[in-house]
Amino acid sequence: MQLEQRLSARENSFYKVVVVTVFAMFTGLAAQVRIPVPFSPVPVTGQTFIVLLSPLLIDRWSVLSQILYILLGILGVPWFSGHSAGLQTLLGPTGGYLLGFIVASFFISQGPQSSKHRSSVAVVLRLAIANFGLIYGFGLTQLYLWFAGKGVHISLSRLLSMGLIPFVSGDLIKILLAYSTYSLFRKISE
């Protein structure tokens, strides 16, 4: 019996490593869906869709997938937006958004684990808070500091017009798509 438990634990661990790696890869692929914003150093990307969806599908393992995504990107895997890589990306104008992905994944995954307790309103609200509060909180802070490091002082309205406002409509769509995808998987798995 003990041998069976050890083999099962190894299979389970292997499965978790694969799932974490696959979702890190999905984030890297989604980062290549990139639309430059002419007046901002921050492009529109598909990453937030994966960041919002993965905690709903793989719970707390999504945090590790985002950590793996960022660590491998820092180490040279060219899967940050625009096929970029390296620590300079994390220290650049979009680095705060990347760090916000980890915090947002953690926040979303802390919700009720039982599908009975995941009402549509609660899930959509968690997704919105994670997206607009956490990801943008980290992102806007880093963007401001990046400009300050270059000796450029920008007003709050200019910061918001470069790092938040152009992305709101797309992010609302990503939130609804993440929730719809989650709902579909939940129905299929029941």
Coordinates of N, CA, C and O in Angstrom, one line a residue:
M1 N 0.8 -1.2 0.0 CA 0.0 0.0 0.0 C 0.9 1.3 0.0 O 0.5 2.2 -0.7
Q2 N 2.0 1.2 0.7 CA 2.8 2.4 0.8 C 3.4 2.7 -0.6 O 3.6 3.9 -0.9
L3 N 3.8 1.7 -1.3 CA 4.4 1.9 -2.6 C 3.4 2.6 -3.5 O 3.7 3.5 -4.3
E4 N 2.1 2.1 -3.5 CA 1.1 2.8 -4.3 C 0.9 4.2 -3.9 O 0.7 5.1 -4.8
Q5 N 0.9 4.6 -2.6 CA 0.8 6.0 -2.2 C 2.0 6.8 -2.7 O 1.8 7.9 -3.2
R6 N 3.2 6.2 -2.7 CA 4.4 7.0 -3.2 C 4.3 7.2 -4.7 O 4.6 8.3 -5.1
L7 N 3.9 6.2 -5.4 CA 3.7 6.3 -6.8 C 2.6 7.3 -7.2 O 2.8 8.2 -8.1
S8 N 1.5 7.3 -6.4 CA 0.5 8.2 -6.7 C 0.9 9.7 -6.4 O 0.6 10.6 -7.1
A9 N 1.7 9.8 -5.3 CA 2.2 11.2 -4.9 C 3.2 11.7 -6.0 O 3.1 12.8 -6.4
R10 N 4.0 10.8 -6.6 CA 4.9 11.2 -7.6 C 4.1 11.6 -8.9 O 4.5 12.6 -9.5
E11 N 3.1 10.8 -9.2 CA 2.3 11.1 -10.4 C 1.6 12.5 -10.2 O 1.5 13.3 -11.1
N12 N 1.1 12.7 -9.0 CA 0.4 13.9 -8.7 C 1.4 15.1 -8.7 O 1.1 16.2 -9.3
S13 N 2.6 14.9 -8.2 CA 3.6 16.0 -8.3 C 4.0 16.3 -9.7 O 4.1 17.4 -10.1
F14 N 4.2 15.2 -10.5 CA 4.5 15.4 -11.9 C 3.4 16.2 -12.6 O 3.6 17.1 -13.4
Y15 N 2.1 15.8 -12.4 CA 1.0 16.5 -13.0 C 1.0 18.0 -12.6 O 0.8 18.8 -13.5
K16 N 1.2 18.3 -11.3 CA 1.3 19.7 -10.9 C 2.4 20.5 -11.6 O 2.1 21.6 -12.0
V17 N 3.5 19.9 -11.7 CA 4.6 20.5 -12.4 C 4.3 20.8 -13.9 O 4.5 21.9 -14.4
V18 N 3.6 19.9 -14.5 CA 3.2 20.0 -15.9 C 2.2 21.1 -16.0 O 2.3 22.0 -16.9
V19 N 1.2 21.1 -15.1 CA 0.1 22.2 -15.2 C 0.7 23.5 -15.0 O 0.4 24.5 -15.7
V20 N 1.6 23.7 -14.0 CA 2.2 25.0 -13.7 C 3.0 25.4 -14.9 O 2.9 26.6 -15.4
T21 N 3.8 24.5 -15.5 CA 4.6 24.9 -16.7 C 3.7 25.2 -17.9 O 4.0 26.2 -18.6
V22 N 2.6 24.5 -18.1 CA 1.7 24.8 -19.2 C 1.1 26.2 -19.1 O 1.0 26.9 -20.0
F23 N 0.7 26.5 -17.9 CA 0.0 27.8 -17.7 C 1.1 29.0 -17.8 O 0.8 30.1 -18.2
A24 N 2.3 28.7 -17.4 CA 3.4 29.7 -17.6 C 3.6 29.9 -19.1 O 3.7 31.0 -19.6
M25 N 3.6 28.8 -19.9 CA 3.7 28.9 -21.3 C 2.5 29.6 -22.0 O 2.7 30.4 -22.9
F26 N 1.3 29.3 -21.5 CA 0.1 30.1 -22.0 C 0.3 31.6 -21.8 O -0.1 32.4 -22.6
T27 N 0.8 32.0 -20.6 CA 1.0 33.4 -20.3 C 2.0 34.0 -21.3 O 1.8 35.1 -21.8
G28 N 3.1 33.2 -21.5 CA 4.1 33.7 -22.5 C 3.5 33.8 -23.9 O 3.9 34.7 -24.6
L29 N 2.7 32.9 -24.3 CA 2.1 32.9 -25.6 C 1.1 34.1 -25.7 O 1.1 34.9 -26.7
A30 N 0.3 34.3 -24.6 CA -0.6 35.4 -24.6 C 0.1 36.8 -24.6 O -0.5 37.8 -25.1
A31 N 1.3 36.8 -24.1 CA 2.1 38.1 -24.1 C 2.4 38.5 -25.5 O 2.7 39.7 -25.8
Q32 N 2.4 37.5 -26.5 CA 2.8 37.9 -27.9 C 1.6 38.4 -28.6 O 1.7 39.0 -29.7
V33 N 0.4 38.3 -28.0 CA -0.8 39.0 -28.6 C -0.6 40.5 -28.1 O -0.9 40.8 -26.9
R34 N 0.0 41.3 -28.9 CA 0.5 42.6 -28.5 C 0.0 43.7 -29.4 O 0.3 43.6 -30.6
I35 N -0.6 44.7 -28.9 CA -1.0 45.9 -29.7 C -0.3 47.1 -29.1 O -0.7 47.5 -27.9
P36 N 0.6 47.7 -29.8 CA 1.3 48.9 -29.2 C 0.3 50.0 -29.0 O -0.6 50.2 -29.9
V37 N 0.4 50.8 -28.0 CA -0.3 52.0 -27.8 C 0.6 53.2 -28.1 O 1.6 53.3 -27.4
P38 N 0.3 54.0 -29.1 CA 1.3 55.0 -29.6 C 1.8 56.0 -28.5 O 2.9 56.4 -28.6
F39 N 1.0 56.3 -27.6 CA 1.3 57.3 -26.6 C 1.7 56.8 -25.2 O 1.8 57.5 -24.2
S40 N 2.0 55.4 -25.2 CA 2.3 54.8 -24.0 C 3.4 53.7 -24.2 O 3.4 53.1 -25.2
P41 N 4.3 53.5 -23.2 CA 5.3 52.4 -23.3 C 4.7 51.1 -22.9 O 5.3 50.1 -22.9
V42 N 3.4 51.1 -22.6 CA 2.7 49.9 -22.2 C 1.8 49.4 -23.3 O 0.9 50.2 -23.7
P43 N 2.0 48.2 -23.9 CA 1.1 47.7 -24.9 C -0.1 47.0 -24.4 O -0.1 46.6 -23.2
V44 N -1.1 46.8 -25.2 CA -2.2 45.9 -24.9 C -1.7 44.5 -25.1 O -1.1 44.2 -26.2
T45 N -1.9 43.6 -24.2 CA -1.5 42.2 -24.4 C -2.6 41.3 -24.0 O -3.5 41.7 -23.3
G46 N -2.4 40.0 -24.3 CA -3.4 39.0 -23.9 C -3.1 38.3 -22.5 O -3.8 37.5 -22.1
Q47 N -2.0 38.7 -21.9 CA -1.5 38.0 -20.6 C -2.6 38.1 -19.5 O -2.8 37.1 -18.9
T48 N -3.2 39.2 -19.4 CA -4.2 39.3 -18.2 C -5.3 38.3 -18.3 O -5.8 37.8 -17.3
F49 N -5.7 37.9 -19.5 CA -6.7 36.8 -19.7 C -6.2 35.6 -19.0 O -7.0 35.0 -18.2
I50 N -5.0 35.1 -19.2 CA -4.5 33.9 -18.6 C -4.3 34.1 -17.1 O -4.6 33.2 -16.3
V51 N -3.8 35.3 -16.7 CA -3.6 35.6 -15.3 C -5.0 35.5 -14.5 O -5.0 35.0 -13.4
L52 N -6.0 36.0 -15.1 CA -7.3 36.0 -14.5 C -8.0 34.6 -14.5 O -8.7 34.2 -13.6
L53 N -7.7 33.8 -15.6 CA -8.4 32.5 -15.8 C -7.7 31.4 -15.0 O -8.4 30.6 -14.4
S54 N -6.4 31.4 -14.9 CA -5.7 30.3 -14.3 C -6.0 30.0 -12.9 O -6.1 28.9 -12.5
P55 N -6.2 31.1 -12.0 CA -6.5 30.7 -10.6 C -7.9 30.1 -10.5 O -8.1 29.3 -9.6
L56 N -8.8 30.3 -11.5 CA -10.1 29.7 -11.4 C -10.0 28.3 -11.8 O -10.8 27.4 -11.4
L57 N -9.0 27.9 -12.7 CA -8.9 26.6 -13.2 C -8.0 25.7 -12.4 O -8.2 24.5 -12.2
I58 N -6.8 26.3 -11.9 CA -5.8 25.5 -11.2 C -5.5 26.0 -9.8 O -4.6 25.6 -9.2
D59 N -6.4 26.9 -9.3 CA -6.3 27.4 -8.0 C -5.0 28.0 -7.6 O -4.4 28.7 -8.4
R60 N -4.4 27.6 -6.5 CA -3.2 28.2 -6.0 C -2.0 27.9 -6.8 O -1.0 28.6 -6.7
W61 N -2.1 26.9 -7.7 CA -0.9 26.6 -8.6 C -0.7 27.7 -9.6 O 0.4 27.8 -10.2
S62 N -1.7 28.5 -9.8 CA -1.5 29.6 -10.8 C -0.5 30.6 -10.3 O 0.2 31.2 -11.1
V63 N -0.3 30.7 -9.0 CA 0.7 31.6 -8.5 C 2.1 31.1 -8.9 O 2.9 31.9 -9.4
L64 N 2.3 29.8 -8.8 CA 3.6 29.3 -9.2 C 3.8 29.4 -10.7 O 4.9 29.6 -11.2
S65 N 2.7 29.3 -11.5 CA 2.8 29.4 -12.9 C 3.3 30.9 -13.3 O 4.1 31.0 -14.2
Q66 N 2.8 31.9 -12.6 CA 3.2 33.2 -12.8 C 4.6 33.5 -12.4 O 5.4 34.2 -13.0
I67 N 5.0 32.9 -11.2 CA 6.4 33.0 -10.7 C 7.3 32.4 -11.8 O 8.4 32.9 -12.1
L68 N 7.0 31.2 -12.2 CA 7.8 30.5 -13.2 C 7.9 31.3 -14.5 O 9.0 31.5 -15.1
Y69 N 6.8 31.9 -15.0 CA 6.8 32.7 -16.2 C 7.8 33.9 -16.0 O 8.6 34.1 -16.9
I70 N 7.7 34.6 -14.9 CA 8.6 35.7 -14.7 C 10.1 35.3 -14.5 O 11.0 35.9 -15.1
L71 N 10.3 34.2 -13.7 CA 11.7 33.8 -13.5 C 12.3 33.3 -14.8 O 13.5 33.7 -15.1
L72 N 11.6 32.5 -15.6 CA 12.2 32.1 -16.9 C 12.4 33.3 -17.8 O 13.4 33.3 -18.6
G73 N 11.5 34.2 -17.8 CA 11.7 35.4 -18.6 C 12.9 36.2 -18.2 O 13.7 36.7 -19.0
I74 N 13.1 36.4 -16.9 CA 14.3 37.1 -16.4 C 15.6 36.3 -16.8 O 16.6 36.9 -17.2
L75 N 15.5 35.0 -16.8 CA 16.7 34.1 -17.1 C 16.9 34.1 -18.7 O 17.9 33.5 -19.1
G76 N 16.0 34.7 -19.4 CA 16.3 34.7 -20.9 C 15.3 34.1 -21.8 O 15.5 34.2 -23.0
V77 N 14.3 33.5 -21.3 CA 13.3 32.9 -22.2 C 12.5 34.2 -22.8 O 11.9 35.0 -22.1
P78 N 12.5 34.3 -24.1 CA 12.0 35.5 -24.7 C 10.4 35.5 -24.9 O 9.9 35.5 -26.0
W79 N 9.8 35.4 -23.7 CA 8.3 35.3 -23.8 C 7.6 36.4 -23.1 O 6.4 36.4 -23.0
F80 N 8.3 37.5 -22.7 CA 7.6 38.7 -22.3 C 7.1 39.3 -23.6 O 7.5 39.0 -24.7
S81 N 6.3 40.3 -23.4 CA 5.6 41.0 -24.5 C 6.7 41.4 -25.6 O 7.8 42.0 -25.2
G82 N 6.4 41.2 -26.8 CA 7.3 41.5 -27.9 C 8.6 40.6 -27.9 O 9.6 41.1 -28.4
H83 N 8.5 39.4 -27.4 CA 9.6 38.5 -27.4 C 10.8 39.0 -26.6 O 11.9 38.7 -26.9
S84 N 10.5 39.9 -25.6 CA 11.6 40.4 -24.8 C 11.9 39.4 -23.6 O 11.1 38.5 -23.3
A85 N 13.0 39.6 -23.0 CA 13.4 38.8 -21.8 C 14.4 39.6 -21.0 O 14.9 40.7 -21.4
G86 N 14.7 39.1 -19.8 CA 15.7 39.7 -19.0 C 15.2 40.5 -17.9 O 14.0 40.9 -17.9
L87 N 16.1 40.8 -16.9 CA 15.7 41.6 -15.8 C 15.3 43.0 -16.2 O 14.5 43.6 -15.5
Q88 N 15.8 43.6 -17.3 CA 15.5 44.9 -17.7 C 14.0 45.1 -18.0 O 13.4 46.1 -17.8
T89 N 13.4 44.0 -18.4 CA 11.9 44.0 -18.6 C 11.2 44.2 -17.3 O 10.3 45.0 -17.2
L90 N 11.6 43.5 -16.3 CA 11.0 43.7 -15.0 C 11.2 45.1 -14.4 O 10.4 45.6 -13.6
L91 N 12.4 45.7 -14.7 CA 12.7 47.0 -14.2 C 12.2 48.1 -15.1 O 12.2 49.3 -14.7
G92 N 11.6 47.7 -16.2 CA 11.1 48.7 -17.2 C 9.7 49.1 -16.9 O 9.1 48.9 -15.8
P93 N 9.1 49.8 -17.9 CA 7.7 50.4 -17.6 C 6.6 49.4 -17.4 O 5.6 49.7 -16.8
T94 N 6.8 48.2 -17.8 CA 5.8 47.2 -17.6 C 6.0 46.2 -16.5 O 5.2 45.3 -16.3
G95 N 7.2 46.3 -15.8 CA 7.5 45.3 -14.8 C 6.5 45.2 -13.7 O 6.3 44.2 -13.1
G96 N 5.9 46.3 -13.3 CA 5.0 46.3 -12.2 C 3.7 45.5 -12.5 O 3.2 44.8 -11.7
Y97 N 3.3 45.5 -13.8 CA 2.2 44.7 -14.2 C 2.5 43.2 -14.1 O 1.7 42.5 -13.6
L98 N 3.8 42.9 -14.4 CA 4.2 41.5 -14.3 C 4.2 41.0 -12.9 O 3.7 39.9 -12.6
L99 N 4.7 41.9 -12.0 CA 4.6 41.5 -10.5 C 3.2 41.4 -10.0 O 2.9 40.6 -9.2
G100 N 2.4 42.3 -10.6 CA 0.9 42.3 -10.2 C 0.3 41.0 -10.6 O -0.7 40.6 -10.0
F101 N 0.8 40.3 -11.6 CA 0.2 39.0 -12.1 C 0.3 38.0 -10.9 O -0.7 37.3 -10.7
I102 N 1.4 38.0 -10.2 CA 1.6 37.1 -9.1 C 0.6 37.3 -8.0 O -0.1 36.4 -7.5
V103 N 0.5 38.6 -7.6 CA -0.4 39.0 -6.5 C -1.8 38.8 -6.9 O -2.6 38.3 -6.1
A104 N -2.2 39.1 -8.1 CA -3.6 38.9 -8.6 C -3.9 37.4 -8.6 O -5.0 37.0 -8.2
S105 N -3.0 36.6 -9.1 CA -3.2 35.1 -9.1 C -3.5 34.6 -7.6 O -4.4 33.8 -7.4
F106 N -2.7 35.1 -6.7 CA -2.8 34.7 -5.3 C -4.2 35.1 -4.8 O -4.9 34.3 -4.2
F107 N -4.6 36.4 -5.1 CA -5.8 36.9 -4.6 C -7.0 36.1 -5.1 O -7.9 35.7 -4.4
I108 N -7.0 35.9 -6.4 CA -8.2 35.2 -7.0 C -8.2 33.7 -6.5 O -9.3 33.2 -6.2
S109 N -7.1 33.1 -6.3 CA -7.1 31.7 -5.9 C -7.5 31.5 -4.4 O -7.8 30.4 -4.0
Q110 N -7.6 32.6 -3.7 CA -8.0 32.6 -2.3 C -9.5 32.5 -2.1 O -10.0 32.4 -1.0
G111 N -10.2 32.6 -3.2 CA -11.7 32.5 -3.1 C -12.1 31.1 -2.7 O -11.3 30.2 -2.6
P112 N -13.4 31.0 -2.4 CA -13.9 29.6 -2.1 C -13.6 28.6 -3.1 O -13.7 28.8 -4.3
Q113 N -13.1 27.4 -2.7 CA -12.7 26.4 -3.6 C -13.9 25.6 -4.1 O -13.8 25.0 -5.2
S114 N -14.9 25.5 -3.3 CA -16.1 24.7 -3.8 C -16.9 25.5 -4.8 O -17.1 26.7 -4.7
S115 N -17.2 24.8 -5.9 CA -18.0 25.5 -7.0 C -19.3 25.9 -6.5 O -19.9 26.8 -7.1
K116 N -19.9 25.3 -5.4 CA -21.1 25.8 -4.9 C -21.0 27.2 -4.3 O -22.0 27.9 -4.4
H117 N -19.9 27.5 -3.8 CA -19.7 28.8 -3.2 C -19.1 29.9 -4.1 O -18.9 31.0 -3.7
R118 N -18.9 29.5 -5.4 CA -18.4 30.5 -6.3 C -19.6 31.0 -7.2 O -19.8 30.6 -8.3
S119 N -20.3 32.0 -6.7 CA -21.4 32.6 -7.4 C -20.8 33.5 -8.5 O -19.6 33.9 -8.4
S120 N -21.5 33.7 -9.6 CA -21.0 34.5 -10.7 C -20.6 35.9 -10.3 O -19.6 36.4 -10.7
V121 N -21.4 36.5 -9.4 CA -21.1 37.9 -9.0 C -19.8 37.9 -8.2 O -19.0 38.8 -8.4
A122 N -19.7 37.0 -7.3 CA -18.4 36.9 -6.5 C -17.2 36.7 -7.3 O -16.2 37.3 -7.1
V123 N -17.3 35.8 -8.3 CA -16.1 35.5 -9.2 C -15.8 36.7 -10.0 O -14.6 37.1 -10.1
V124 N -16.8 37.3 -10.6 CA -16.5 38.5 -11.5 C -16.0 39.7 -10.6 O -15.0 40.4 -11.1
L125 N -16.5 39.8 -9.4 CA -16.0 40.9 -8.6 C -14.5 40.6 -8.2 O -13.7 41.5 -8.2
R126 N -14.2 39.4 -7.9 CA -12.8 39.0 -7.5 C -11.9 39.3 -8.7 O -10.8 39.8 -8.6
L127 N -12.3 38.9 -9.9 CA -11.5 39.2 -11.1 C -11.3 40.7 -11.4 O -10.2 41.1 -11.7
A128 N -12.4 41.4 -11.2 CA -12.3 42.9 -11.4 C -11.3 43.5 -10.3 O -10.5 44.4 -10.7
I129 N -11.4 43.1 -9.1 CA -10.5 43.6 -8.1 C -9.1 43.2 -8.4 O -8.1 44.1 -8.3
A130 N -8.9 42.0 -8.8 CA -7.5 41.5 -9.1 C -6.9 42.3 -10.3 O -5.8 42.7 -10.3
N131 N -7.8 42.5 -11.3 CA -7.3 43.2 -12.5 C -7.1 44.7 -12.2 O -6.0 45.2 -12.4
F132 N -8.1 45.4 -11.8 CA -8.1 46.8 -11.7 C -7.4 47.3 -10.4 O -6.8 48.4 -10.4
G133 N -7.5 46.6 -9.4 CA -6.8 47.0 -8.1 C -5.4 46.5 -8.0 O -4.5 47.3 -7.7
L134 N -5.2 45.2 -8.2 CA -3.8 44.7 -7.9 C -2.9 44.8 -9.1 O -1.8 45.4 -9.0
I135 N -3.3 44.3 -10.3 CA -2.4 44.4 -11.4 C -2.1 45.9 -11.8 O -1.0 46.3 -12.0
Y136 N -3.1 46.7 -11.8 CA -2.9 48.1 -12.2 C -2.2 48.9 -11.0 O -1.5 49.8 -11.3
G137 N -2.5 48.5 -9.8 CA -1.8 49.1 -8.7 C -0.3 49.0 -8.8 O 0.4 49.9 -8.7
F138 N 0.1 47.7 -9.0 CA 1.6 47.5 -9.2 C 2.1 48.1 -10.5 O 3.2 48.7 -10.5
G139 N 1.3 48.0 -11.5 CA 1.7 48.5 -12.8 C 1.9 50.0 -12.9 O 2.9 50.5 -13.4
L140 N 0.9 50.7 -12.4 CA 1.0 52.1 -12.4 C 2.1 52.7 -11.5 O 2.8 53.6 -11.8
T141 N 2.3 52.0 -10.3 CA 3.4 52.4 -9.5 C 4.7 52.2 -10.2 O 5.6 53.2 -10.2
Q142 N 5.0 51.1 -10.8 CA 6.2 50.9 -11.5 C 6.4 51.8 -12.7 O 7.5 52.4 -12.9
L143 N 5.3 52.1 -13.4 CA 5.3 53.0 -14.5 C 5.7 54.4 -14.1 O 6.6 55.1 -14.7
Y144 N 5.1 54.8 -13.0 CA 5.5 56.2 -12.4 C 7.0 56.2 -12.0 O 7.7 57.2 -12.3
L145 N 7.4 55.1 -11.3 CA 8.8 55.1 -10.9 C 9.8 55.0 -12.1 O 10.9 55.6 -12.0
W146 N 9.4 54.4 -13.1 CA 10.2 54.3 -14.3 C 10.4 55.7 -14.9 O 11.5 56.0 -15.3
F147 N 9.3 56.4 -15.0 CA 9.4 57.8 -15.5 C 10.3 58.6 -14.6 O 11.1 59.4 -15.0
A148 N 10.0 58.5 -13.3 CA 10.8 59.3 -12.3 C 12.3 59.0 -12.4 O 13.1 59.9 -12.3
G149 N 12.6 57.7 -12.6 CA 14.0 57.3 -12.8 C 14.7 57.9 -14.0 O 15.9 58.1 -14.1
K150 N 13.9 58.3 -15.0 CA 14.3 59.0 -16.2 C 14.3 60.5 -16.0 O 14.6 61.3 -17.0
G151 N 13.9 61.0 -14.8 CA 13.9 62.4 -14.5 C 12.6 63.1 -15.1 O 12.6 64.3 -15.2
V152 N 11.6 62.3 -15.4 CA 10.4 62.8 -16.0 C 9.3 62.7 -14.9 O 9.0 61.7 -14.4
H153 N 8.7 63.9 -14.6 CA 7.6 63.9 -13.6 C 6.3 63.9 -14.4 O 6.1 64.8 -15.3
I154 N 5.4 62.9 -14.2 CA 4.2 62.9 -14.9 C 3.0 63.1 -13.9 O 3.1 62.6 -12.7
S155 N 2.0 63.7 -14.3 CA 0.8 63.9 -13.4 C 0.0 62.6 -13.3 O 0.2 61.7 -14.1
L156 N -0.8 62.6 -12.3 CA -1.7 61.4 -12.2 C -2.6 61.2 -13.4 O -2.7 60.1 -13.8
S157 N -3.1 62.3 -13.9 CA -4.0 62.1 -15.1 C -3.2 61.6 -16.3 O -3.7 60.7 -17.0
R158 N -2.0 62.0 -16.5 CA -1.2 61.5 -17.6 C -0.8 60.0 -17.3 O -0.8 59.2 -18.2
L159 N -0.5 59.7 -16.1 CA -0.1 58.3 -15.7 C -1.3 57.4 -16.0 O -1.1 56.4 -16.7
L160 N -2.5 57.8 -15.6 CA -3.7 57.0 -15.9 C -4.0 56.9 -17.4 O -4.4 55.9 -17.9
S161 N -3.8 58.0 -18.1 CA -4.0 58.0 -19.6 C -3.0 57.1 -20.3 O -3.3 56.6 -21.4
M162 N -1.9 56.8 -19.7 CA -0.9 56.0 -20.4 C -0.9 54.5 -19.9 O -0.6 53.6 -20.6
G163 N -1.3 54.3 -18.6 CA -1.2 53.0 -18.0 C -2.5 52.4 -17.6 O -2.4 51.2 -17.1
L164 N -3.6 53.0 -17.7 CA -4.9 52.4 -17.3 C -6.0 52.6 -18.3 O -6.6 51.7 -18.8
I165 N -6.3 53.9 -18.6 CA -7.6 54.2 -19.4 C -7.6 53.5 -20.7 O -8.7 52.9 -21.0
P166 N -6.5 53.4 -21.5 CA -6.7 52.7 -22.8 C -6.9 51.2 -22.7 O -7.3 50.6 -23.7
F167 N -6.8 50.7 -21.5 CA -6.9 49.2 -21.4 C -8.2 48.8 -20.7 O -8.5 47.6 -20.7
V168 N -9.0 49.7 -20.2 CA -10.2 49.3 -19.5 C -11.2 48.5 -20.3 O -11.6 47.4 -19.8
S169 N -11.5 48.9 -21.5 CA -12.5 48.2 -22.2 C -12.0 46.8 -22.6 O -12.8 45.8 -22.4
G170 N -10.8 46.7 -23.0 CA -10.2 45.3 -23.3 C -10.2 44.4 -22.0 O -10.4 43.2 -22.1
D171 N -9.8 45.0 -20.9 CA -9.8 44.3 -19.7 C -11.2 43.8 -19.2 O -11.3 42.7 -18.6
L172 N -12.2 44.6 -19.4 CA -13.5 44.2 -19.1 C -13.9 43.0 -19.9 O -14.5 42.0 -19.4
I173 N -13.5 43.0 -21.2 CA -13.8 41.9 -22.1 C -13.0 40.6 -21.6 O -13.6 39.5 -21.5
K174 N -11.8 40.8 -21.2 CA -11.0 39.7 -20.7 C -11.6 39.1 -19.4 O -11.6 37.9 -19.2
I175 N -12.1 40.0 -18.5 CA -12.7 39.5 -17.3 C -14.0 38.7 -17.6 O -14.1 37.6 -17.1
L176 N -14.8 39.1 -18.6 CA -16.0 38.4 -19.0 C -15.6 37.1 -19.7 O -16.2 36.0 -19.5
L177 N -14.6 37.1 -20.5 CA -14.1 35.9 -21.2 C -13.5 34.9 -20.2 O -13.8 33.7 -20.3
A178 N -12.8 35.4 -19.2 CA -12.2 34.5 -18.2 C -13.4 33.8 -17.4 O -13.4 32.6 -17.1
Y179 N -14.4 34.6 -17.0 CA -15.5 34.1 -16.3 C -16.3 33.1 -17.1 O -16.7 32.0 -16.7
S180 N -16.5 33.4 -18.4 CA -17.3 32.5 -19.3 C -16.5 31.2 -19.5 O -17.2 30.2 -19.5
T181 N -15.2 31.3 -19.7 CA -14.4 30.1 -19.9 C -14.5 29.2 -18.6 O -14.7 28.0 -18.7
Y182 N -14.3 29.9 -17.5 CA -14.4 29.2 -16.2 C -15.8 28.5 -16.0 O -15.9 27.3 -15.6
S183 N -16.8 29.2 -16.3 CA -18.2 28.7 -16.2 C -18.4 27.5 -17.1 O -19.0 26.5 -16.7
L184 N -17.8 27.5 -18.3 CA -17.9 26.4 -19.3 C -17.2 25.2 -18.8 O -17.7 24.1 -18.8
F185 N -16.0 25.4 -18.3 CA -15.2 24.3 -17.7 C -15.9 23.7 -16.5 O -15.9 22.5 -16.3
R186 N -16.5 24.6 -15.7 CA -17.2 24.1 -14.5 C -18.4 23.2 -14.9 O -18.6 22.2 -14.3
K187 N -19.1 23.6 -15.9 CA -20.3 22.8 -16.4 C -19.9 21.5 -16.9 O -20.5 20.5 -16.7
I188 N -18.8 21.5 -17.7 CA -18.3 20.3 -18.3 C -17.8 19.3 -17.2 O -18.0 18.1 -17.4
S189 N -17.2 19.8 -16.2 CA -16.6 18.9 -15.2 C -17.6 18.4 -14.2 O -17.4 17.5 -13.4
E190 N -18.8 18.9 -14.2 CA -19.9 18.5 -13.2 C -20.6 17.3 -13.7 O -20.6 16.8 -14.7

